[in-house]
Coordinates of N, CA, C and O in Angstrom, one line a residue:
M13 N 0.8 -1.2 0.0 CA 0.0 0.0 0.0 C 0.9 1.2 0.0 O 1.8 1.3 0.8
V14 N 0.6 2.2 -0.9 CA 1.3 3.4 -1.0 C 0.7 4.4 0.0 O -0.5 4.6 0.0
R15 N 1.5 5.0 0.8 CA 1.0 6.0 1.8 C 0.5 7.2 1.1 O 1.1 7.6 0.0
P16 N -0.5 7.9 1.6 CA -1.1 9.1 0.9 C 0.0 10.2 0.7 O 0.0 10.8 -0.4
L17 N 0.9 10.4 1.7 CA 1.9 11.5 1.5 C 2.9 11.1 0.4 O 3.3 12.0 -0.4
V18 N 3.3 9.9 0.3 CA 4.2 9.4 -0.8 C 3.5 9.6 -2.1 O 4.1 10.1 -3.1
L19 N 2.2 9.2 -2.2 CA 1.5 9.3 -3.5 C 1.3 10.8 -3.9 O 1.5 11.2 -5.0
A20 N 1.1 11.7 -2.9 CA 1.0 13.1 -3.2 C 2.3 13.7 -3.7 O 2.3 14.5 -4.6
A21 N 3.4 13.2 -3.1 CA 4.7 13.7 -3.5 C 5.0 13.2 -4.9 O 5.6 14.0 -5.7
L22 N 4.7 12.0 -5.2 CA 5.0 11.5 -6.5 C 4.1 12.2 -7.6 O 4.6 12.5 -8.7
T23 N 2.9 12.5 -7.2 CA 2.0 13.2 -8.1 C 2.5 14.6 -8.4 O 2.6 15.1 -9.5
A24 N 2.9 15.3 -7.3 CA 3.5 16.6 -7.4 C 4.8 16.6 -8.3 O 5.0 17.5 -9.1
A25 N 5.6 15.6 -8.1 CA 6.8 15.5 -8.9 C 6.5 15.3 -10.4 O 7.1 15.9 -11.3
G26 N 5.4 14.5 -10.7 CA 5.0 14.4 -12.1 C 4.5 15.7 -12.7 O 4.8 16.0 -13.8
I27 N 3.8 16.4 -11.9 CA 3.2 17.7 -12.4 C 4.4 18.7 -12.6 O 4.5 19.4 -13.6
A28 N 5.4 18.7 -11.7 CA 6.5 19.6 -11.9 C 7.3 19.2 -13.1 O 7.8 20.1 -13.8
A29 N 7.5 17.9 -13.4 CA 8.3 17.5 -14.5 C 7.6 17.9 -15.8 O 8.2 18.1 -16.8
A30 N 6.3 18.0 -15.8 CA 5.5 18.4 -17.0 C 5.4 19.9 -17.2 O 4.9 20.3 -18.2
S31 N 5.8 20.7 -16.2 CA 5.7 22.1 -16.3 C 6.7 22.7 -17.3 O 7.7 22.1 -17.5
P32 N 6.4 23.9 -17.8 CA 7.3 24.6 -18.7 C 8.7 24.8 -18.1 O 9.7 24.8 -18.8
L33 N 8.7 25.1 -16.8 CA 10.0 25.3 -16.1 C 10.9 24.1 -16.2 O 12.1 24.2 -16.4
A34 N 10.3 22.9 -16.1 CA 11.1 21.7 -16.2 C 11.7 21.5 -17.6 O 12.7 20.8 -17.8
A35 N 11.0 22.1 -18.6 CA 11.4 21.9 -20.0 C 12.6 22.8 -20.4 O 13.1 22.7 -21.4
Q36 N 12.9 23.8 -19.5 CA 14.0 24.7 -19.8 C 15.3 23.9 -19.9 O 15.6 22.9 -19.3
V37 N 16.2 24.4 -20.8 CA 17.5 23.8 -21.0 C 18.4 24.1 -19.8 O 18.4 25.2 -19.2
A38 N 19.1 23.0 -19.4 CA 20.0 23.2 -18.3 C 21.2 24.1 -18.6 O 21.5 24.2 -19.8
P39 N 21.7 24.8 -17.7 CA 22.9 25.7 -17.9 C 24.0 24.9 -18.5 O 24.3 23.7 -18.2
R40 N 24.8 25.5 -19.4 CA 25.9 24.9 -20.1 C 27.2 25.0 -19.3 O 28.0 24.1 -19.3
V41 N 27.4 26.2 -18.7 CA 28.6 26.4 -18.0 C 28.4 26.9 -16.6 O 27.8 28.0 -16.4
V42 N 28.7 26.2 -15.6 CA 28.6 26.5 -14.2 C 30.0 26.4 -13.5 O 30.7 25.4 -13.7
V43 N 30.4 27.5 -12.9 CA 31.7 27.4 -12.2 C 31.6 27.7 -10.7 O 30.6 28.4 -10.3
R44 N 32.5 27.2 -10.0 CA 32.6 27.5 -8.5 C 34.0 28.1 -8.3 O 34.9 27.6 -8.8
M45 N 34.0 29.2 -7.6 CA 35.3 29.8 -7.2 C 35.1 30.6 -6.0 O 34.0 31.2 -5.8
R46 N 36.1 30.6 -5.2 CA 36.1 31.5 -4.0 C 36.3 32.9 -4.5 O 37.1 33.1 -5.4
P47 N 35.8 33.9 -3.9 CA 35.0 33.9 -2.7 C 33.5 33.8 -2.9 O 32.7 33.9 -1.9
F48 N 33.0 33.5 -4.1 CA 31.6 33.3 -4.3 C 31.1 32.1 -3.5 O 31.7 31.0 -3.6
T49 N 30.0 32.2 -2.9 CA 29.5 31.1 -2.0 C 28.5 30.2 -2.8 O 28.3 29.1 -2.4
A50 N 28.0 30.6 -3.9 CA 27.1 29.8 -4.7 C 27.7 29.6 -6.1 O 28.6 30.4 -6.5
P51 N 27.3 28.5 -6.7 CA 27.8 28.3 -8.1 C 27.4 29.5 -9.0 O 26.3 30.1 -8.8
I52 N 28.2 29.8 -10.0 CA 28.0 30.9 -10.9 C 27.6 30.3 -12.3 O 28.4 29.5 -12.9
V53 N 26.4 30.6 -12.7 CA 25.9 30.1 -14.0 C 26.3 31.1 -15.1 O 25.7 32.2 -15.2
L54 N 27.4 30.8 -15.8 CA 27.9 31.8 -16.8 C 26.8 32.1 -17.9 O 26.8 33.2 -18.4
D55 N 25.9 31.2 -18.2 CA 24.9 31.4 -19.2 C 24.0 32.7 -18.8 O 23.6 33.4 -19.7
T56 N 23.9 32.9 -17.5 CA 23.0 34.0 -17.1 C 23.8 35.4 -17.1 O 23.1 36.4 -17.0
L57 N 25.1 35.3 -17.3 CA 25.9 36.6 -17.3 C 26.2 37.1 -18.7 O 26.6 38.2 -18.9
A58 N 25.9 36.3 -19.7 CA 26.3 36.6 -21.0 C 25.5 37.6 -21.7 O 24.2 37.6 -21.6
R59 N 26.1 38.6 -22.3 CA 25.4 39.6 -23.1 C 25.5 39.0 -24.6 O 26.5 38.7 -25.1
T60 N 24.3 38.9 -25.2 CA 24.2 38.2 -26.5 C 24.3 39.2 -27.7 O 24.0 40.4 -27.6
H61 N 24.8 38.5 -28.8 CA 24.9 39.2 -30.1 C 24.4 38.3 -31.2 O 24.8 37.1 -31.2
D62 N 23.5 38.8 -32.0 CA 23.0 38.0 -33.2 C 23.8 38.4 -34.4 O 24.1 39.5 -34.7
V63 N 24.3 37.3 -35.1 CA 25.3 37.5 -36.2 C 24.9 36.7 -37.4 O 24.2 35.6 -37.2
D64 N 25.4 37.1 -38.6 CA 25.3 36.2 -39.8 C 26.4 35.2 -39.7 O 27.6 35.7 -39.7
G65 N 26.1 34.0 -39.6 CA 27.1 33.0 -39.6 C 26.6 31.7 -38.9 O 25.7 31.8 -38.0
T66 N 27.1 30.6 -39.3 CA 26.6 29.3 -38.7 C 27.2 29.2 -37.3 O 28.3 29.8 -37.0
P67 N 26.6 28.4 -36.4 CA 27.2 28.2 -35.1 C 28.7 27.7 -35.2 O 29.5 28.2 -34.4
S68 N 29.0 26.8 -36.2 CA 30.4 26.4 -36.3 C 31.3 27.5 -36.7 O 32.5 27.5 -36.2
A69 N 30.9 28.4 -37.5 CA 31.7 29.5 -37.9 C 31.9 30.5 -36.7 O 33.0 31.0 -36.5
V70 N 30.9 30.6 -35.9 CA 31.0 31.5 -34.7 C 32.0 30.8 -33.7 O 32.8 31.5 -33.1
L71 N 31.9 29.5 -33.5 CA 32.8 28.8 -32.6 C 34.2 29.0 -33.1 O 35.1 29.3 -32.3
G72 N 34.5 28.9 -34.4 CA 35.8 29.1 -34.9 C 36.3 30.5 -34.7 O 37.5 30.7 -34.4
A73 N 35.4 31.4 -34.9 CA 35.8 32.8 -34.7 C 36.1 33.1 -33.2 O 37.0 33.9 -32.9
A74 N 35.4 32.4 -32.4 CA 35.6 32.6 -30.9 C 36.9 32.0 -30.5 O 37.7 32.6 -29.7
V75 N 37.3 30.9 -31.1 CA 38.6 30.3 -30.8 C 39.7 31.3 -31.3 O 40.7 31.6 -30.5
G76 N 39.5 31.9 -32.4 CA 40.5 32.9 -32.9 C 40.5 34.1 -32.0 O 41.6 34.7 -31.8
A77 N 39.4 34.5 -31.5 CA 39.4 35.7 -30.6 C 40.1 35.4 -29.3 O 40.9 36.2 -28.8
F78 N 40.0 34.2 -28.8 CA 40.7 33.8 -27.6 C 42.2 33.8 -27.9 O 43.0 34.3 -27.1
E79 N 42.6 33.3 -29.1 CA 44.0 33.3 -29.5 C 44.6 34.7 -29.5 O 45.8 34.9 -29.2
S80 N 43.8 35.6 -30.0 CA 44.3 37.0 -30.1 C 44.6 37.6 -28.8 O 45.4 38.6 -28.7
F81 N 44.0 37.1 -27.7 CA 44.3 37.6 -26.4 C 45.2 36.6 -25.6 O 45.5 36.7 -24.4
K82 N 45.8 35.6 -26.4 CA 46.6 34.6 -25.8 C 45.9 33.8 -24.6 O 46.5 33.5 -23.6
I83 N 44.6 33.6 -24.9 CA 43.8 32.8 -23.9 C 43.6 31.4 -24.6 O 43.1 31.3 -25.7
K84 N 44.1 30.4 -23.9 CA 43.9 29.0 -24.5 C 42.5 28.6 -24.3 O 41.9 28.7 -23.2
A85 N 41.9 28.2 -25.4 CA 40.5 27.6 -25.4 C 40.6 26.2 -24.8 O 40.8 25.3 -25.6
E86 N 40.4 26.1 -23.5 CA 40.5 24.7 -22.9 C 39.3 23.9 -23.2 O 39.4 22.7 -23.2
V87 N 38.2 24.5 -23.5 CA 36.9 23.8 -23.8 C 36.5 24.3 -25.1 O 36.2 25.5 -25.3
V88 N 36.4 23.4 -26.1 CA 35.7 23.7 -27.4 C 34.8 22.6 -27.6 O 35.2 21.4 -28.0
D89 N 33.5 22.8 -27.4 CA 32.4 21.8 -27.5 C 31.4 22.3 -28.5 O 30.5 23.1 -28.2
S90 N 31.5 21.8 -29.8 CA 30.6 22.2 -30.8 C 29.2 21.7 -30.6 O 28.2 22.3 -31.0
G91 N 29.0 20.6 -29.9 CA 27.7 20.0 -29.6 C 26.9 20.9 -28.7 O 25.7 21.0 -28.8
R92 N 27.6 21.4 -27.7 CA 26.9 22.3 -26.7 C 27.1 23.8 -27.0 O 26.5 24.6 -26.3
G93 N 27.9 24.1 -28.0 CA 28.1 25.5 -28.4 C 28.9 26.3 -27.4 O 28.5 27.4 -26.9
I94 N 30.1 25.7 -27.0 CA 30.9 26.4 -25.9 C 32.3 26.5 -26.4 O 32.9 25.5 -26.9
V95 N 32.9 27.7 -26.2 CA 34.4 27.9 -26.2 C 34.7 28.6 -24.9 O 34.1 29.6 -24.5
A96 N 35.6 28.0 -24.1 CA 35.8 28.5 -22.8 C 37.2 28.2 -22.2 O 37.8 27.2 -22.6
N97 N 37.6 29.0 -21.3 CA 38.7 28.7 -20.4 C 38.2 29.1 -19.0 O 37.9 30.3 -18.7
L98 N 38.0 28.1 -18.2 CA 37.3 28.3 -16.9 C 38.3 28.5 -15.7 O 37.9 28.8 -14.6
K99 N 39.6 28.5 -16.0 CA 40.6 28.7 -15.0 C 41.8 29.4 -15.6 O 42.9 28.9 -15.5
F100 N 41.5 30.5 -16.2 CA 42.6 31.3 -16.9 C 43.2 32.2 -15.8 O 42.6 33.0 -15.2
V101 N 44.5 31.9 -15.6 CA 45.3 32.7 -14.5 C 46.2 33.7 -15.1 O 47.0 33.4 -16.1
K102 N 46.1 34.9 -14.6 CA 46.9 36.0 -15.2 C 47.2 37.0 -14.1 O 46.5 37.1 -13.1
S103 N 48.4 37.6 -14.2 CA 48.8 38.7 -13.3 C 49.2 39.9 -14.1 O 49.8 39.9 -15.1
G104 N 48.7 41.1 -13.6 CA 49.1 42.4 -14.1 C 48.4 42.8 -15.3 O 47.7 43.8 -15.3
S105 N 48.6 42.1 -16.5 CA 48.0 42.6 -17.7 C 47.5 41.5 -18.6 O 48.0 40.3 -18.4
L106 N 46.7 41.8 -19.5 CA 46.2 40.8 -20.5 C 46.3 41.6 -21.9 O 45.7 42.6 -22.0
A107 N 47.0 41.0 -22.8 CA 47.2 41.6 -24.1 C 47.7 43.1 -24.0 O 47.2 43.9 -24.8
G108 N 48.6 43.3 -23.1 CA 49.2 44.6 -22.9 C 48.3 45.6 -22.2 O 48.6 46.8 -22.1
V109 N 47.2 45.2 -21.7 CA 46.2 46.1 -21.0 C 46.1 45.6 -19.6 O 46.0 44.5 -19.3
Q110 N 46.2 46.6 -18.6 CA 46.0 46.3 -17.2 C 44.7 45.5 -17.0 O 43.7 45.9 -17.5
L111 N 44.8 44.5 -16.1 CA 43.6 43.6 -15.8 C 42.5 44.4 -15.3 O 41.3 44.1 -15.5
S112 N 42.8 45.5 -14.6 CA 41.7 46.3 -14.0 C 40.8 47.0 -15.0 O 39.7 47.4 -14.7
R113 N 41.3 47.0 -16.2 CA 40.4 47.5 -17.3 C 39.3 46.5 -17.7 O 38.2 46.9 -18.1
F114 N 39.6 45.2 -17.4 CA 38.7 44.1 -17.8 C 37.8 43.7 -16.6 O 36.7 43.2 -16.8
V115 N 38.4 43.7 -15.4 CA 37.7 43.2 -14.2 C 37.9 44.1 -13.0 O 39.0 44.7 -12.9
N116 N 36.9 44.3 -12.2 CA 37.0 45.1 -11.0 C 37.0 44.1 -9.8 O 36.0 43.4 -9.5
C117 N 38.2 44.0 -9.2 CA 38.4 43.1 -8.0 C 38.5 43.9 -6.7 O 39.1 43.4 -5.7
G118 N 38.0 45.2 -6.7 CA 38.2 46.0 -5.6 C 39.5 46.8 -5.6 O 40.3 46.6 -6.5
T119 N 39.7 47.6 -4.6 CA 40.9 48.5 -4.5 C 41.6 48.3 -3.2 O 40.9 48.2 -2.2
G120 N 42.9 48.2 -3.2 CA 43.7 48.1 -2.0 C 44.5 49.4 -1.9 O 44.4 50.4 -2.6
I121 N 45.5 49.3 -0.9 CA 46.3 50.5 -0.7 C 47.2 50.9 -1.8 O 47.5 52.1 -2.0
T122 N 47.5 49.9 -2.7 CA 48.4 50.2 -3.9 C 47.6 50.4 -5.1 O 48.2 50.6 -6.2
G123 N 46.3 50.4 -5.1 CA 45.5 50.6 -6.3 C 44.5 49.4 -6.6 O 44.2 48.7 -5.7
P124 N 44.1 49.3 -7.8 CA 43.2 48.2 -8.2 C 43.8 46.8 -7.9 O 44.9 46.5 -8.3
N125 N 43.0 46.0 -7.2 CA 43.5 44.7 -6.8 C 43.8 43.8 -8.0 O 44.7 43.0 -8.0
A126 N 43.1 44.0 -9.1 CA 43.3 43.2 -10.3 C 44.7 43.4 -10.9 O 45.3 42.5 -11.5
D127 N 45.3 44.6 -10.7 CA 46.6 44.9 -11.3 C 47.8 44.3 -10.5 O 48.8 44.1 -11.0
G128 N 47.6 44.1 -9.2 CA 48.6 43.7 -8.3 C 48.4 42.3 -7.7 O 49.2 41.8 -6.9
S129 N 47.4 41.5 -8.2 CA 47.1 40.2 -7.7 C 47.2 39.2 -8.8 O 47.3 39.5 -10.0
R130 N 47.1 37.9 -8.4 CA 47.0 36.8 -9.3 C 45.5 36.7 -9.5 O 44.7 36.4 -8.6
V131 N 45.0 36.8 -10.8 CA 43.6 36.8 -11.1 C 43.3 35.5 -11.8 O 44.0 35.2 -12.8
T132 N 42.2 34.8 -11.4 CA 41.7 33.7 -12.1 C 40.4 34.0 -12.7 O 39.5 34.5 -12.0
L133 N 40.3 33.8 -14.0 CA 39.1 34.2 -14.7 C 38.4 33.0 -15.3 O 39.1 32.0 -15.8
A134 N 37.1 33.0 -15.3 CA 36.3 32.0 -16.1 C 35.7 32.8 -17.2 O 35.0 33.8 -17.0
I135 N 36.1 32.4 -18.5 CA 35.7 33.1 -19.7 C 35.0 32.1 -20.6 O 35.6 31.1 -20.9
A136 N 33.8 32.5 -21.0 CA 33.1 31.5 -21.9 C 32.3 32.3 -23.0 O 31.8 33.4 -22.8
V137 N 32.4 31.7 -24.2 CA 31.5 32.1 -25.3 C 30.5 31.0 -25.5 O 30.9 29.8 -25.7
L138 N 29.3 31.4 -25.5 CA 28.2 30.4 -25.7 C 27.4 30.7 -27.0 O 27.0 31.8 -27.2
V139 N 27.3 29.7 -27.8 CA 26.7 29.9 -29.2 C 25.5 29.1 -29.3 O 25.4 27.9 -29.0
D140 N 24.4 29.7 -29.9 CA 23.2 29.1 -30.2 C 22.8 29.3 -31.7 O 23.0 30.4 -32.2
P141 N 22.2 28.3 -32.3 CA 21.7 28.5 -33.7 C 20.5 29.4 -33.7 O 19.7 29.3 -32.8
L142 N 20.3 30.2 -34.8 CA 19.1 30.9 -35.0 C 18.6 30.3 -36.4 O 19.2 29.4 -37.0
S143 N 17.6 30.9 -36.9 CA 17.0 30.5 -38.2 C 18.0 30.8 -39.3 O 18.8 31.8 -39.3
G144 N 18.0 30.0 -40.4 CA 18.9 30.2 -41.5 C 20.3 30.0 -41.1 O 20.7 29.2 -40.3
S145 N 21.2 30.9 -41.7 CA 22.6 30.8 -41.3 C 23.0 31.9 -40.4 O 24.0 32.6 -40.5
R146 N 22.2 32.0 -39.3 CA 22.4 33.0 -38.3 C 22.7 32.3 -37.0 O 22.2 31.2 -36.8
A147 N 23.3 33.0 -36.1 CA 23.6 32.4 -34.8 C 23.6 33.6 -33.7 O 23.7 34.7 -34.1
R148 N 23.5 33.2 -32.5 CA 23.5 34.1 -31.4 C 24.7 33.6 -30.5 O 24.8 32.4 -30.2
F149 N 25.5 34.6 -30.1 CA 26.6 34.2 -29.1 C 26.6 35.2 -28.0 O 26.2 36.3 -28.1
G150 N 26.9 34.6 -26.8 CA 27.1 35.4 -25.6 C 28.4 35.2 -25.0 O 29.0 34.1 -25.1
I151 N 28.9 36.2 -24.3 CA 30.3 36.1 -23.7 C 30.1 36.4 -22.2 O 29.4 37.5 -21.9
A152 N 30.7 35.6 -21.4 CA 30.6 35.9 -19.9 C 32.0 35.8 -19.3 O 32.8 34.9 -19.7
V153 N 32.3 36.7 -18.4 CA 33.5 36.7 -17.7 C 33.3 37.0 -16.2 O 32.5 37.9 -15.8
V154 N 33.9 36.2 -15.3 CA 33.9 36.4 -13.9 C 35.2 35.9 -13.3 O 35.8 35.0 -14.0
G155 N 35.6 36.3 -12.1 CA 36.9 35.9 -11.6 C 37.1 36.2 -10.1 O 36.2 36.7 -9.4
S156 N 38.3 35.9 -9.7 CA 38.7 36.2 -8.4 C 40.2 36.6 -8.4 O 40.9 36.2 -9.3
A157 N 40.6 37.3 -7.4 CA 42.0 37.8 -7.3 C 42.5 37.5 -5.9 O 41.9 37.7 -4.9
I158 N 43.8 37.0 -5.9 CA 44.5 36.7 -4.7 C 45.7 37.5 -4.6 O 46.5 37.5 -5.5
N159 N 45.8 38.3 -3.5 CA 47.0 39.1 -3.3 C 48.1 38.1 -2.9 O 48.0 37.4 -1.9
M160 N 49.2 38.1 -3.7 CA 50.3 37.1 -3.4 C 51.3 37.6 -2.4 O 52.3 36.9 -2.1
T161 N 51.2 38.8 -2.0 CA 52.2 39.3 -1.0 C 51.6 39.3 0.4 O 50.3 39.3 0.6
G162 N 52.4 39.1 1.4 CA 51.9 39.1 2.8 C 51.3 37.8 3.2 O 51.5 36.7 2.6
S163 N 50.4 37.8 4.2 CA 49.8 36.6 4.8 C 48.7 36.1 3.9 O 48.2 36.8 3.0
S164 N 48.3 34.9 4.2 CA 47.2 34.3 3.4 C 45.9 35.0 3.7 O 45.5 35.2 4.8
V165 N 45.2 35.4 2.6 CA 44.0 36.1 2.7 C 42.9 35.4 1.8 O 43.3 34.7 0.8
E166 N 41.7 35.7 2.0 CA 40.6 35.2 1.1 C 40.7 36.0 -0.2 O 41.1 37.2 -0.2
P167 N 40.4 35.4 -1.3 CA 40.4 36.1 -2.6 C 39.3 37.1 -2.7 O 38.3 37.1 -1.9
N168 N 39.5 38.1 -3.5 CA 38.5 39.1 -3.8 C 37.7 38.7 -5.0 O 38.2 38.1 -6.0
A169 N 36.4 39.0 -5.0 CA 35.5 38.7 -6.2 C 35.9 39.7 -7.3 O 36.2 40.9 -7.0
C170 N 35.9 39.2 -8.5 CA 36.2 40.1 -9.6 C 35.0 40.0 -10.6 O 34.6 39.0 -11.1
L171 N 34.4 41.2 -10.8 CA 33.3 41.3 -11.7 C 33.7 42.0 -12.9 O 34.6 42.9 -12.9
S172 N 33.2 41.6 -14.0 CA 33.6 42.1 -15.3 C 33.2 43.6 -15.5 O 32.1 44.0 -15.0
T173 N 34.0 44.3 -16.2 CA 33.7 45.7 -16.6 C 33.0 45.7 -17.9 O 32.5 46.8 -18.3
G174 N 33.0 44.6 -18.6 CA 32.3 44.5 -19.9 C 33.3 44.8 -21.1 O 32.9 44.5 -22.2
V175 N 34.5 45.3 -20.8 CA 35.4 45.6 -21.8 C 35.9 44.4 -22.6 O 36.0 44.4 -23.8
L176 N 36.3 43.4 -21.8 CA 36.8 42.1 -22.4 C 35.8 41.5 -23.3 O 36.1 41.1 -24.5
E177 N 34.6 41.4 -22.8 CA 33.5 40.8 -23.6 C 33.3 41.6 -24.9 O 33.1 41.1 -26.0
E178 N 33.3 43.0 -24.8 CA 33.1 43.8 -26.0 C 34.2 43.6 -27.0 O 34.0 43.5 -28.2
K179 N 35.5 43.5 -26.5 CA 36.6 43.3 -27.4 C 36.5 42.0 -28.1 O 36.8 41.8 -29.3
L180 N 36.2 40.9 -27.3 CA 36.1 39.6 -27.9 C 34.9 39.6 -28.9 O 35.1 39.0 -30.0
A181 N 33.8 40.2 -28.6 CA 32.7 40.2 -29.5 C 33.0 41.0 -30.8 O 32.7 40.5 -31.9
D182 N 33.8 42.0 -30.7 CA 34.2 42.8 -31.9 C 35.1 41.9 -32.8 O 35.0 41.8 -34.0
I183 N 36.0 41.1 -32.2 CA 36.9 40.2 -32.9 C 36.1 39.1 -33.6 O 36.3 38.8 -34.8
I184 N 35.1 38.6 -32.9 CA 34.3 37.5 -33.5 C 33.5 38.0 -34.6 O 33.5 37.4 -35.7
T185 N 32.8 39.2 -34.5 CA 32.0 39.7 -35.6 C 32.9 40.1 -36.8 O 32.5 39.9 -37.9
N186 N 34.1 40.7 -36.5 CA 35.0 41.0 -37.6 C 35.5 39.8 -38.4 O 35.6 39.8 -39.6
R187 N 35.8 38.7 -37.6 CA 36.2 37.5 -38.3 C 35.1 36.9 -39.1 O 35.3 36.4 -40.2
L188 N 33.9 36.9 -38.6 CA 32.8 36.4 -39.4 C 32.5 37.3 -40.6 O 32.3 36.7 -41.7
A189 N 32.6 38.6 -40.5 CA 32.4 39.5 -41.7 C 33.5 39.3 -42.7 O 33.2 39.4 -43.9
S190 N 34.7 39.0 -42.3 CA 35.8 38.9 -43.3 C 35.9 37.4 -43.8 O 36.7 37.1 -44.7
G191 N 35.2 36.5 -43.1 CA 35.2 35.1 -43.6 C 36.4 34.3 -43.1 O 36.7 33.3 -43.6
S192 N 37.1 34.9 -42.1 CA 38.3 34.2 -41.6 C 38.1 33.4 -40.3 O 37.1 33.6 -39.7

């Protein structure tokens, strides 16, 4: 005999599974990093761009954009539409530009923490097909900074200024427009 509470729970689970919320696609890229206490769903941070080009062309252009910043594309997944480096470690500058231009990790006595700390970034380009030969891509960046001088301290959260995403998006759209 099935107890009434168990039956009610199973029925509710069946209704929840059939609801539109259950039909939503699971996030593609989730990272955990200190000092953030909850998982970070990069899919929710991405600013999207609609472009002329197939998803595979956009993925190729994204890999090229990473290369132009000397960021190794650790994840290239054409099935899920992902180009990413989820543990990109950098100190001081990226492509000749101070890191504080790309991420805000707070400010210390010597200036922006991003410029004087070891910064770990999670960077992802997420690509979705649209109708015809069009695609939508989004770029997300988040990170943390650890001050390497002095005693052991908790890392600082680094939030994107939007500049890196903008520069990567420009490179991707220019590569698509030129066919390279």
